[in-house]
């Protein structure tokens, strides 16, 4: 088995955390006897500096050819004053659109040794493990007409049946391998588009009778996530609601440096840490590589169907945290503070140990 991976390190700490991703990919793929090949492409500010645009055709072509894409992060003060369409972040939106990445998966899972890092009480949080599935290419961020003049500003929230169907199907499929509960989050008491969303989700649910489906209004969902996060398994929601809900969910379980994500389309998949390019710590070997490493775990699970590999990556992160090692962003008083490269080495060491402990050496796929 052989996979081609497009690497888009980007700006700021992007290249530093991409190194972590590659090291983990190499180790795990090797253990499973899988070959991985990398091609690196420009995106974001670095790309703008060379080509006067944050996304070039060569990068897009490279992503089309790859089995999966890994992206570090883009952006930074050097490019802040560029016109909107030339900003590094514009490349991200374009990439998602071009690769038709309609489903964004963000896990909200708490590592036991990180309970104290949350702003929520440990007893509320312990055992939290859910996924936010956000529709990524439709809804109000893309709807027409949109605009503003001196008297008004307006956007349009519109969803087609096909758009809701495919994201709902994805939610039920993900729930199949989890606790089999989908909570669809909308605002059907006020918005027609949400009532339509709800109707279509109900319709699709008929094909997944073994999955429990609940509906929840978005304002209530925001409150419930903070009140009792353990009640959720898979949260299915639209682009704008998902944008907000996934940030709330992410932050109750840790810091930005810990949060991975996967964006899935019919043909292409992209994995990236949730955080940005962190210009304040770029180049200082301080970045937390865990979000990037965890995103690699998601790549093994969703692109290569190697759930065991994903599980071992998560276990090695958990073990490293249990041992008290922390990058600066997640450090507490008694933590053993380590650099980016030290954290990568510690996770790799634990991965090696886990492979040895389980005496699994080479897996048959
Ligand atoms: P940010 O995520 O880059 O940083 C916010 C804070 O979190 C900073 O203090 C930073 O040091 C810290 N942080 C983030 N990731 C970390 C990590 N892995 N380890 C340790 N600390 C970490 O958000 P921002 O400061 O609002 O944005 C900086 C730039 O990144 C902007 O240009 C923004 O547009 C861009 N951005 C890019 C993406 C992306 O590429 N997906 C996402 C968000 C922001």
Coordinates of C-alpha atoms and ligand atoms in Angstrom, one line a residue:
X1 CA 0.0 0.0 0.0
X2 CA 1.3 3.4 -0.9
X3 CA -0.1 6.9 -0.3
X4 CA 0.8 10.3 -1.7
X5 CA 0.5 13.2 0.7
X6 CA 0.5 16.8 -0.3
X7 CA 2.2 18.9 2.4
X8 CA 1.2 22.6 2.7
X9 CA 3.3 23.8 5.7
X10 CA 2.3 27.5 5.2
X11 CA 3.4 30.3 7.5
X12 CA 4.5 31.0 11.1
X13 CA 4.4 27.8 13.1
X14 CA 2.9 25.9 10.2
X15 CA 6.2 24.5 9.0
X16 CA 7.2 23.6 12.6
X17 CA 4.1 21.6 13.3
X18 CA 4.1 20.0 9.8
X19 CA 7.5 18.5 10.7
X20 CA 5.8 16.8 13.7
X21 CA 3.1 15.5 11.4
X22 CA 5.7 14.0 8.9
X23 CA 7.7 12.3 11.7
X24 CA 4.6 10.6 13.1
X25 CA 3.3 9.7 9.7
X26 CA 6.7 8.1 8.8
X27 CA 6.9 6.1 12.0
X28 CA 3.4 4.8 12.0
X29 CA 3.3 4.1 8.2
X30 CA 6.6 2.2 8.5
X31 CA 5.2 0.0 11.4
X32 CA 2.1 -0.8 9.3
X33 CA 4.3 -1.5 6.2
X34 CA 2.6 1.3 4.3
X35 CA 4.6 3.6 2.0
X36 CA 4.1 7.4 2.2
X37 CA 5.4 9.9 -0.3
X38 CA 5.4 13.6 0.3
X39 CA 5.2 16.5 -2.1
X40 CA 5.5 20.0 -0.6
X41 CA 3.6 23.0 -2.0
X42 CA 3.3 26.7 -1.3
X43 CA 0.3 28.3 0.3
X44 CA -0.5 31.5 2.2
X45 CA 1.9 34.4 2.8
X46 CA 5.0 32.6 1.6
X47 CA 3.2 31.8 -1.6
X48 CA 2.1 35.4 -2.0
X49 CA 5.7 36.7 -1.5
X50 CA 6.9 34.5 -4.4
X51 CA 3.9 34.6 -6.7
X52 CA 1.7 37.6 -5.7
X53 CA -1.1 35.3 -4.9
X54 CA -1.7 33.1 -1.8
X55 CA -2.7 30.0 -3.8
X56 CA -1.2 28.9 -7.1
X57 CA -2.4 26.3 -9.6
X58 CA 0.6 24.1 -8.8
X59 CA -0.6 23.7 -5.2
X60 CA -4.1 22.9 -6.3
X61 CA -2.9 20.4 -8.9
X62 CA -0.7 18.7 -6.2
X63 CA -3.8 18.4 -3.9
X64 CA -5.9 16.9 -6.6
X65 CA -3.2 14.2 -7.2
X66 CA -2.7 13.4 -3.5
X67 CA -4.5 10.8 -1.4
X68 CA -4.6 13.3 1.4
X69 CA -3.5 16.9 2.1
X70 CA -1.9 18.1 5.3
X71 CA -1.9 21.8 6.0
X72 CA 0.1 23.6 8.7
X73 CA -1.3 27.1 9.1
X74 CA -1.3 30.4 7.1
X75 CA -1.3 34.1 7.8
X76 CA 0.7 36.6 9.8
X77 CA 1.2 40.4 10.3
X78 CA 3.3 40.8 7.1
X79 CA 0.2 40.1 5.0
X80 CA -2.5 41.7 7.2
X81 CA -3.0 44.8 5.0
X82 CA -3.4 43.1 1.7
X83 CA -6.7 43.2 -0.1
X84 CA -9.1 40.6 1.1
X85 CA -8.7 38.2 -1.9
X86 CA -4.9 38.3 -1.6
X87 CA -4.7 37.6 2.1
X88 CA -3.2 34.2 3.1
X89 CA -6.6 33.2 4.7
X90 CA -8.3 33.6 1.3
X91 CA -6.3 30.6 0.1
X92 CA -7.9 28.4 2.7
X93 CA -11.4 29.3 1.6
X94 CA -10.5 28.8 -2.0
X95 CA -8.8 25.4 -1.3
X96 CA -11.9 24.1 0.6
X97 CA -14.1 25.2 -2.2
X98 CA -11.9 23.8 -5.0
X99 CA -11.5 20.4 -3.1
X100 CA -15.2 20.5 -2.3
X101 CA -14.6 19.7 1.3
X102 CA -18.1 19.9 2.5
X103 CA -17.7 18.2 5.9
X104 CA -15.5 19.5 8.7
X105 CA -14.9 17.1 11.6
X106 CA -13.7 18.5 14.9
X107 CA -13.4 16.2 17.8
X108 CA -14.0 17.5 21.3
X109 CA -12.3 15.0 23.5
X110 CA -10.6 15.4 26.9
X111 CA -7.4 13.8 27.8
X112 CA -7.6 12.8 31.5
X113 CA -4.4 14.6 32.5
X114 CA -5.7 17.8 30.8
X115 CA -8.9 18.0 32.9
X116 CA -7.4 20.9 34.9
X117 CA -6.6 22.9 31.8
X118 CA -10.3 23.4 31.1
X119 CA -12.4 26.3 32.3
X120 CA -15.0 23.7 33.2
X121 CA -15.1 21.7 36.4
X122 CA -13.4 18.2 36.0
X123 CA -16.6 16.4 37.2
X124 CA -18.6 18.1 34.4
X125 CA -16.0 17.3 31.8
X126 CA -14.6 13.9 32.6
X127 CA -15.4 11.4 29.9
X128 CA -16.4 14.0 27.3
X129 CA -15.9 12.6 23.8
X130 CA -17.9 14.0 20.9
X131 CA -17.5 15.2 17.4
X132 CA -18.8 18.4 15.8
X133 CA -19.6 17.8 12.1
X134 CA -19.9 21.2 10.4
X135 CA -21.2 21.7 6.9
X136 CA -18.4 23.7 5.3
X137 CA -19.2 24.7 1.7
X138 CA -22.7 26.1 1.9
X139 CA -25.0 28.2 4.0
X140 CA -24.7 31.9 4.8
X141 CA -20.9 32.1 4.2
X142 CA -21.5 31.4 0.5
X143 CA -25.2 32.3 -0.2
X144 CA -26.2 34.9 -2.8
X145 CA -27.2 37.7 -2.8
X146 CA -24.8 39.3 -0.4
X147 CA -23.5 42.8 0.0
X148 CA -23.8 46.1 1.8
X149 CA -24.3 49.8 1.0
X150 CA -24.7 52.8 3.2
X151 CA -28.1 51.8 4.6
X152 CA -27.9 48.0 4.9
X153 CA -25.8 44.9 4.9
X154 CA -27.1 41.5 3.9
X155 CA -26.2 37.8 3.4
X156 CA -28.3 34.8 2.4
X157 CA -28.6 31.5 4.2
X158 CA -29.6 28.9 1.7
X159 CA -29.2 25.1 1.7
X160 CA -30.1 22.8 -1.1
X161 CA -31.5 19.3 -0.5
X162 CA -28.4 17.7 -1.9
X163 CA -26.2 19.7 0.5
X164 CA -28.1 18.7 3.6
X165 CA -28.4 15.1 2.5
X166 CA -24.7 14.5 2.0
X167 CA -23.7 16.1 5.3
X168 CA -26.5 14.3 7.2
X169 CA -25.4 11.0 5.7
X170 CA -21.8 11.6 6.8
X171 CA -23.1 12.3 10.4
X172 CA -25.0 9.0 10.5
X173 CA -22.0 7.1 9.0
X174 CA -19.7 8.6 11.7
X175 CA -22.2 7.8 14.4
X176 CA -22.2 4.1 13.2
X177 CA -18.7 3.7 14.6
X178 CA -19.4 5.6 17.8
X179 CA -22.2 5.7 20.3
X180 CA -24.9 5.9 17.6
X181 CA -26.4 9.3 18.6
X182 CA -26.7 12.3 16.2
X183 CA -27.8 15.7 17.5
X184 CA -28.8 17.9 14.6
X185 CA -28.4 21.6 15.7
X186 CA -30.5 24.3 13.9
X187 CA -32.7 27.3 14.5
X188 CA -35.9 25.7 13.1
X189 CA -38.1 27.8 15.4
X190 CA -37.1 31.0 13.5
X191 CA -35.5 30.2 10.2
X192 CA -37.2 28.5 7.3
X193 CA -33.8 27.3 6.0
X194 CA -33.4 25.4 9.4
X195 CA -36.8 23.9 9.1
X196 CA -35.8 22.6 5.7
X197 CA -32.5 21.3 7.1
X198 CA -34.5 19.5 9.8
X199 CA -36.9 17.9 7.3
X200 CA -34.1 16.6 5.1
X201 CA -32.1 15.2 8.1
X202 CA -35.3 13.4 9.2
X203 CA -35.7 12.0 5.7
X204 CA -32.1 10.7 5.6
X205 CA -32.4 9.3 9.1
X206 CA -34.9 6.7 7.7
X207 CA -31.9 4.9 6.2
X208 CA -30.1 4.7 9.5
X209 CA -32.7 3.2 11.9
X210 CA -30.1 2.0 14.4
X211 CA -28.9 5.6 15.0
X212 CA -30.8 7.8 17.5
X213 CA -31.5 11.3 16.1
X214 CA -32.2 14.4 18.3
X215 CA -32.8 17.9 17.3
X216 CA -31.6 20.9 19.3
X217 CA -31.9 24.7 18.8
X218 CA -28.4 26.2 18.4
X219 CA -28.8 28.6 21.4
X220 CA -29.8 25.6 23.6
X221 CA -26.9 23.6 22.2
X222 CA -24.4 26.2 23.1
X223 CA -25.7 26.2 26.6
X224 CA -25.8 22.3 26.8
X225 CA -22.2 21.9 25.6
X226 CA -21.0 23.9 28.6
X227 CA -23.6 22.5 31.0
X228 CA -23.2 18.8 30.2
X229 CA -20.9 18.0 27.3
X230 CA -21.0 14.2 28.0
X231 CA -24.5 14.0 26.5
X232 CA -23.2 14.4 23.0
X233 CA -21.9 11.9 20.5
X234 CA -22.1 13.5 17.0
X235 CA -23.3 17.0 16.6
X236 CA -24.4 17.8 13.0
X237 CA -24.8 21.4 12.0
X238 CA -24.6 24.0 9.3
X239 CA -21.7 26.2 8.4
X240 CA -22.2 29.2 10.6
X241 CA -23.6 27.4 13.6
X242 CA -20.8 24.9 13.3
X243 CA -18.2 27.6 13.2
X244 CA -19.3 28.8 16.7
X245 CA -20.3 25.4 18.2
X246 CA -16.9 23.8 17.2
X247 CA -14.9 26.6 18.9
X248 CA -16.9 26.3 22.1
X249 CA -16.5 22.6 22.0
X250 CA -12.8 22.8 21.3
X251 CA -12.0 25.2 24.0
X252 CA -13.8 23.3 26.8
X253 CA -11.5 20.4 26.3
X254 CA -8.1 22.1 25.9
X255 CA -6.0 24.8 24.3
X256 CA -5.8 25.7 20.6
X257 CA -2.6 23.8 20.3
X258 CA -4.4 20.6 21.0
X259 CA -7.2 20.7 18.5
X260 CA -7.1 18.7 15.3
X261 CA -9.5 18.8 12.3
X262 CA -10.4 16.9 9.2
X263 CA -12.2 18.3 6.2
X264 CA -13.8 15.7 3.9
X265 CA -15.2 15.8 0.4
X266 CA -16.4 13.2 -2.0
X267 CA -12.9 12.9 -3.6
X268 CA -10.5 14.8 -1.4
X269 CA -9.5 15.1 2.2
X270 CA -7.6 17.7 4.1
X271 CA -6.2 17.6 7.7
X272 CA -5.1 20.6 9.7
X273 CA -4.6 21.8 13.2
X274 CA -7.4 24.2 14.2
X275 CA -4.9 26.9 15.3
X276 CA -3.5 29.6 13.2
X277 CA 0.2 30.5 12.4
X278 CA 0.8 31.9 15.9
X279 CA 3.2 34.6 14.8
X280 CA 4.0 35.5 18.4
X281 CA 5.8 32.2 18.9
X282 CA 6.9 31.3 15.4
X283 CA 10.5 30.2 14.9
X284 CA 11.0 29.8 18.7
X285 CA 10.5 26.0 19.0
X286 CA 7.6 26.7 21.4
X287 CA 4.6 25.6 19.3
X288 CA 2.5 22.7 20.6
X289 CA 2.7 20.0 17.9
X290 CA -0.2 17.9 19.4
X291 CA -2.9 19.4 17.2
X292 CA -0.9 18.5 14.1
X293 CA 0.0 15.0 15.4
X294 CA -3.7 14.4 16.3
X295 CA -4.7 15.5 12.8
X296 CA -2.4 12.8 11.4
X297 CA -4.4 10.3 13.5
X298 CA -7.5 11.6 11.8
X299 CA -5.9 11.1 8.4
X300 CA -5.1 7.5 9.2
X301 CA -8.7 7.0 10.3
X302 CA -10.7 8.8 7.7
X303 CA -8.5 8.7 4.6
X304 CA -6.7 5.4 5.0
X305 CA -9.2 3.5 7.2
X306 CA -6.4 2.6 9.6
X307 CA -8.3 2.9 12.9
X308 CA -5.7 1.0 14.8
X309 CA -3.0 3.5 13.7
X310 CA -5.2 6.4 14.8
X311 CA -5.9 4.8 18.1
X312 CA -2.1 4.3 18.8
X313 CA -1.4 7.9 18.0
X314 CA -4.1 9.1 20.4
X315 CA -2.7 6.7 23.1
X316 CA 0.9 8.0 22.6
X317 CA -0.3 11.6 23.0
X318 CA -2.3 10.7 26.1
X319 CA 0.7 8.8 27.6
X320 CA 3.0 11.7 27.0
X321 CA 0.6 14.1 28.7
X322 CA 0.1 11.7 31.6
X323 CA 3.9 11.7 32.1
X324 CA 3.6 15.4 32.8
X325 CA 5.2 16.8 29.7
X326 CA 3.7 20.1 28.4
X327 CA 4.6 22.7 25.8
X328 CA 4.4 26.2 27.2
X329 CA 0.8 26.9 26.1
X330 CA -0.6 24.0 28.3
X331 CA 1.9 24.1 31.1
X332 CA 0.8 24.2 34.8
X333 CA 2.9 24.7 37.9
X334 CA 4.3 21.2 38.1
X335 CA 4.6 20.5 34.4
X336 CA 7.7 19.5 32.8
X337 CA 7.9 22.2 30.1
X338 CA 9.3 21.0 26.8
X339 CA 10.0 22.5 23.3
X340 CA 8.2 21.6 20.1
X341 CA 10.9 19.2 19.0
X342 CA 11.2 17.6 22.5
X343 CA 7.4 17.1 22.5
X344 CA 7.6 15.4 19.1
X345 CA 10.4 13.1 20.2
X346 CA 8.5 12.2 23.4
X347 CA 5.4 11.3 21.4
X348 CA 7.5 9.3 19.0
X349 CA 9.2 7.5 21.8
X350 CA 5.8 6.5 23.3
X351 CA 4.6 5.4 20.0
X352 CA 7.6 3.1 19.7
X353 CA 6.9 1.7 23.1
X354 CA 3.2 1.2 22.3
X355 CA 4.1 -0.7 19.2
X356 CA 6.6 -2.8 21.2
X357 CA 4.2 -3.4 24.1
X358 CA 1.4 -4.6 21.8
X359 CA 4.1 -6.6 20.0
X360 CA 2.4 -5.8 16.8
X361 CA 5.4 -4.8 14.7
X362 CA 4.0 -5.2 11.2
X363 CA 0.2 -5.2 10.7
X364 CA -1.6 -6.9 7.9
X365 CA -4.0 -4.4 6.4
Ligands
LIG1 P1 -3.5 31.7 16.4 O1 -4.2 30.4 16.5 O2 -2.4 31.8 15.4 O3 -2.9 32.1 17.8 C1 -3.7 32.5 18.9 C2 -2.9 32.3 20.2 O4 -2.8 30.9 20.5 C3 -1.5 32.8 20.2 O5 -1.2 33.4 21.4 C4 -0.7 31.6 19.8 O6 0.7 31.7 20.3 C5 -1.4 30.5 20.5 N1 -1.3 29.3 19.8 C6 -1.9 28.9 18.6 N2 -1.5 27.7 18.2 C7 -0.6 27.3 19.1 C8 0.2 26.1 19.2 N3 0.2 25.1 18.3 N4 1.1 26.0 20.3 C9 1.1 27.0 21.2 N5 0.4 28.1 21.2 C10 -0.4 28.3 20.1 O7 -4.6 32.8 16.1 P2 -4.4 34.4 15.7 O8 -3.3 34.9 16.5 O9 -5.7 35.0 15.8 O10 -4.0 34.4 14.2 C11 -2.6 34.5 13.7 C12 -2.6 34.3 12.2 O11 -3.1 33.0 11.9 C13 -3.6 35.3 11.5 O12 -3.0 35.7 10.3 C14 -4.8 34.5 11.3 O13 -5.6 34.9 10.2 C15 -4.2 33.1 11.0 N6 -5.1 32.0 11.2 C16 -4.9 30.9 10.3 C17 -5.6 29.8 10.5 C18 -5.3 28.6 9.6 O14 -4.3 28.6 8.9 N7 -6.2 27.6 9.6 C19 -6.6 29.7 11.5 C20 -6.7 30.7 12.4 C21 -6.0 31.9 12.2

